[in-house]
PDB file of C-alpha atoms in Angstrom:
ATOM      1  CA  UNK D   1      -6.407 -25.186  -1.006  1.00 94.00           C
ATOM      2  CA  UNK D   2      -5.367 -28.487  -2.817  1.00 95.00           C
ATOM      3  CA  UNK D   3      -1.283 -27.234  -1.582  1.00 96.00           C
ATOM      4  CA  UNK D   4      -2.394 -26.540   2.443  1.00 95.00           C
ATOM      5  CA  UNK D   5      -2.088 -29.391   4.457  1.00 94.00           C
ATOM      6  CA  UNK D   6      -5.141 -30.161   6.661  1.00 93.00           C
ATOM      7  CA  UNK D   7      -5.978 -29.859  10.392  1.00 93.00           C
ATOM      8  CA  UNK D   8      -7.954 -32.459  12.308  1.00 95.00           C
ATOM      9  CA  UNK D   9      -7.913 -30.442  15.543  1.00 96.00           C
ATOM     10  CA  UNK D  10      -7.429 -26.681  16.530  1.00 92.00           C
ATOM     11  CA  UNK D  11      -7.828 -25.246  19.579  1.00 93.00           C
ATOM     12  CA  UNK D  12      -6.767 -21.839  21.446  1.00 89.00           C
ATOM     13  CA  UNK D  13      -7.264 -19.961  24.601  1.00 90.00           C
ATOM     14  CA  UNK D  14      -5.523 -16.707  26.109  1.00 87.00           C
ATOM     15  CA  UNK D  15      -2.432 -18.639  26.886  1.00 85.00           C
ATOM     16  CA  UNK D  16      -2.097 -20.962  24.140  1.00 85.00           C
ATOM     17  CA  UNK D  17      -2.447 -22.640  21.002  1.00 88.00           C
ATOM     18  CA  UNK D  18      -3.339 -26.385  19.802  1.00 91.00           C
ATOM     19  CA  UNK D  19      -3.322 -27.522  16.151  1.00 92.00           C
ATOM     20  CA  UNK D  20      -2.881 -31.426  15.818  1.00 95.00           C
ATOM     21  CA  UNK D  21      -2.940 -32.355  11.797  1.00 94.00           C
ATOM     22  CA  UNK D  22      -2.732 -36.169  10.319  1.00 93.00           C
ATOM     23  CA  UNK D  23       0.580 -37.754  10.344  1.00 92.00           C
ATOM     24  CA  UNK D  24       2.127 -38.569   7.315  1.00 90.00           C
ATOM     25  CA  UNK D  25       4.673 -41.537   6.563  1.00 89.00           C
ATOM     26  CA  UNK D  26       6.635 -39.774   3.738  1.00 90.00           C
ATOM     27  CA  UNK D  27       7.338 -36.925   5.740  1.00 93.00           C
ATOM     28  CA  UNK D  28       8.836 -33.121   5.300  1.00 94.00           C
ATOM     29  CA  UNK D  29      10.697 -31.985   2.143  1.00 94.00           C
ATOM     30  CA  UNK D  30      13.290 -31.690   4.629  1.00 92.00           C
ATOM     31  CA  UNK D  31      13.543 -35.311   5.829  1.00 92.00           C
ATOM     32  CA  UNK D  32      13.183 -36.177   1.821  1.00 91.00           C
ATOM     33  CA  UNK D  33      16.695 -34.088   1.597  1.00 91.00           C
ATOM     34  CA  UNK D  34      18.454 -35.734   4.158  1.00 90.00           C
ATOM     35  CA  UNK D  35      16.595 -39.058   3.620  1.00 89.00           C
ATOM     36  CA  UNK D  36      15.669 -39.447   7.048  1.00 89.00           C
ATOM     37  CA  UNK D  37      12.322 -41.292   8.736  1.00 90.00           C
ATOM     38  CA  UNK D  38       9.801 -38.881  10.159  1.00 90.00           C
ATOM     39  CA  UNK D  39       9.700 -40.579  13.354  1.00 92.00           C
ATOM     40  CA  UNK D  40      13.466 -40.716  14.408  1.00 90.00           C
ATOM     41  CA  UNK D  41      14.928 -37.869  16.744  1.00 91.00           C
ATOM     42  CA  UNK D  42      15.987 -34.632  15.636  1.00 89.00           C
ATOM     43  CA  UNK D  43      19.405 -35.113  15.892  1.00 89.00           C
ATOM     44  CA  UNK D  44      19.603 -38.532  14.244  1.00 88.00           C
ATOM     45  CA  UNK D  45      17.641 -37.023  11.006  1.00 87.00           C
ATOM     46  CA  UNK D  46      19.260 -33.602  10.778  1.00 87.00           C
ATOM     47  CA  UNK D  47      22.809 -33.388  12.000  1.00 86.00           C
ATOM     48  CA  UNK D  48      24.516 -36.102   9.503  1.00 78.00           C
ATOM     49  CA  UNK D  49      26.000 -33.806   6.223  1.00 76.00           C
ATOM     50  CA  UNK D  50      26.913 -36.831   4.520  1.00 77.00           C
ATOM     51  CA  UNK D  51      23.294 -38.303   4.080  1.00 75.00           C
ATOM     52  CA  UNK D  52      22.513 -35.407   2.136  1.00 82.00           C
ATOM     53  CA  UNK D  53      20.585 -35.590  -1.271  1.00 83.00           C
ATOM     54  CA  UNK D  54      19.283 -33.296  -3.794  1.00 84.00           C
ATOM     55  CA  UNK D  55      16.423 -33.519  -5.455  1.00 91.00           C
ATOM     56  CA  UNK D  56      15.540 -34.526  -8.857  1.00 92.00           C
ATOM     57  CA  UNK D  57      15.261 -31.436 -11.342  1.00 95.00           C
ATOM     58  CA  UNK D  58      11.759 -32.891 -11.859  1.00 94.00           C
ATOM     59  CA  UNK D  59      10.948 -32.876  -8.215  1.00 94.00           C
ATOM     60  CA  UNK D  60      12.517 -29.105  -8.018  1.00 94.00           C
ATOM     61  CA  UNK D  61       9.994 -27.819 -10.674  1.00 96.00           C
ATOM     62  CA  UNK D  62       6.936 -29.524  -9.434  1.00 96.00           C
ATOM     63  CA  UNK D  63       7.540 -28.657  -5.648  1.00 96.00           C
ATOM     64  CA  UNK D  64       8.664 -25.439  -6.995  1.00 96.00           C
ATOM     65  CA  UNK D  65       5.482 -25.018  -8.829  1.00 97.00           C
ATOM     66  CA  UNK D  66       3.198 -26.016  -6.536  1.00 97.00           C
ATOM     67  CA  UNK D  67       4.642 -23.816  -3.617  1.00 96.00           C
ATOM     68  CA  UNK D  68       4.252 -20.760  -5.401  1.00 96.00           C
ATOM     69  CA  UNK D  69       0.857 -21.665  -6.603  1.00 97.00           C
ATOM     70  CA  UNK D  70      -0.544 -22.319  -2.417  1.00 96.00           C
ATOM     71  CA  UNK D  71       1.893 -18.996  -2.091  1.00 94.00           C
ATOM     72  CA  UNK D  72       0.112 -16.811  -4.507  1.00 96.00           C
ATOM     73  CA  UNK D  73      -3.023 -17.868  -3.058  1.00 96.00           C
ATOM     74  CA  UNK D  74      -2.381 -16.710  -0.187  1.00 93.00           C
ATOM     75  CA  UNK D  75      -0.756 -13.454  -1.009  1.00 93.00           C
ATOM     76  CA  UNK D  76      -4.070 -13.110  -3.055  1.00 96.00           C
ATOM     77  CA  UNK D  77      -6.090 -13.647   0.049  1.00 93.00           C
ATOM     78  CA  UNK D  78      -4.145 -10.818   1.557  1.00 91.00           C
ATOM     79  CA  UNK D  79      -2.767 -13.760   4.552  1.00 88.00           C
ATOM     80  CA  UNK D  80       0.941 -13.548   5.497  1.00 84.00           C
ATOM     81  CA  UNK D  81       3.005 -16.666   5.565  1.00 87.00           C
ATOM     82  CA  UNK D  82       6.715 -16.062   6.449  1.00 82.00           C
ATOM     83  CA  UNK D  83       7.749 -19.181   7.921  1.00 84.00           C
ATOM     84  CA  UNK D  84       8.550 -21.090   4.259  1.00 90.00           C
ATOM     85  CA  UNK D  85      11.804 -23.700   4.897  1.00 91.00           C
ATOM     86  CA  UNK D  86      11.150 -27.092   4.103  1.00 92.00           C
ATOM     87  CA  UNK D  87      10.626 -28.267   7.590  1.00 91.00           C
ATOM     88  CA  UNK D  88       7.243 -26.525   6.660  1.00 93.00           C
ATOM     89  CA  UNK D  89       6.457 -28.466   3.297  1.00 96.00           C
ATOM     90  CA  UNK D  90       4.663 -31.385   3.763  1.00 96.00           C
ATOM     91  CA  UNK D  91       4.963 -34.469   1.192  1.00 94.00           C
ATOM     92  CA  UNK D  92       1.718 -36.148   0.296  1.00 90.00           C
ATOM     93  CA  UNK D  93       2.643 -38.418  -3.013  1.00 87.00           C
ATOM     94  CA  UNK D  94       3.575 -36.263  -5.853  1.00 89.00           C
ATOM     95  CA  UNK D  95       2.245 -33.141  -3.744  1.00 94.00           C
ATOM     96  CA  UNK D  96       3.598 -30.797  -1.483  1.00 94.00           C
ATOM     97  CA  UNK D  97       1.383 -29.269   1.151  1.00 95.00           C
ATOM     98  CA  UNK D  98       2.454 -25.841   3.326  1.00 95.00           C
ATOM     99  CA  UNK D  99       1.958 -26.733   7.668  1.00 93.00           C
ATOM    100  CA  UNK D 100       2.010 -23.681   9.835  1.00 88.00           C
ATOM    101  CA  UNK D 101       0.084 -21.563   8.101  1.00 87.00           C
ATOM    102  CA  UNK D 102      -1.407 -20.299  12.301  1.00 85.00           C
ATOM    103  CA  UNK D 103       2.074 -18.854  12.850  1.00 81.00           C
ATOM    104  CA  UNK D 104       0.959 -15.611  11.842  1.00 78.00           C
ATOM    105  CA  UNK D 105      -2.426 -15.596  12.995  1.00 78.00           C
ATOM    106  CA  UNK D 106      -1.046 -16.590  16.403  1.00 79.00           C
ATOM    107  CA  UNK D 107       1.793 -13.632  16.623  1.00 75.00           C
ATOM    108  CA  UNK D 108       4.664 -15.986  15.900  1.00 74.00           C
ATOM    109  CA  UNK D 109       7.454 -13.986  14.234  1.00 70.00           C
ATOM    110  CA  UNK D 110       8.391 -15.163  10.762  1.00 70.00           C
ATOM    111  CA  UNK D 111      10.912 -17.750  10.118  1.00 66.00           C
ATOM    112  CA  UNK D 112      13.053 -15.370   8.357  1.00 63.00           C
ATOM    113  CA  UNK D 113      12.536 -12.203  10.727  1.00 67.00           C
ATOM    114  CA  UNK D 114      16.180 -12.068  12.291  1.00 69.00           C
ATOM    115  CA  UNK D 115      17.381 -11.930   8.192  1.00 66.00           C
ATOM    116  CA  UNK D 116      15.244  -8.577   7.537  1.00 62.00           C
ATOM    117  CA  UNK D 117      15.242  -6.642  10.883  1.00 68.00           C
ATOM    118  CA  UNK D 118      19.092  -6.446   9.878  1.00 68.00           C
ATOM    119  CA  UNK D 119      17.980  -4.265   7.289  1.00 66.00           C
ATOM    120  CA  UNK D 120      16.288  -0.306   8.322  1.00 61.00           C
ATOM    121  CA  UNK D 121      15.145  -0.227   4.852  1.00 62.00           C
ATOM    122  CA  UNK D 122      14.016  -2.960   2.578  1.00 58.00           C
ATOM    123  CA  UNK D 123      13.364  -1.995  -1.067  1.00 56.00           C
TER     124      UNK D 123
END
């Protein structure tokens, strides 16, 4: 799918898994929002709230549509994706691509599991 970030190499065994992707100079959607450089350390990139900037309306429309299209595609294929957040959306030019699709295959809990698990029944 054009909105899924490619994997260069992947391997797994009984106790671990390894996934390698190409490095992106542009970084993730989170990097764009925080005006951060992908190679900077985590605390330097994301712990200064003064650097945060919003996105332009056109960017929101474009990225939102692309994310919804790939989520629809995954849903139609019966593939669960519970790790949607700005750090799992890689920017490639004016296109955004989802990362970490393998998490559900590896049995990792959803990013939002802690929010959902507080409810006994979700309508």
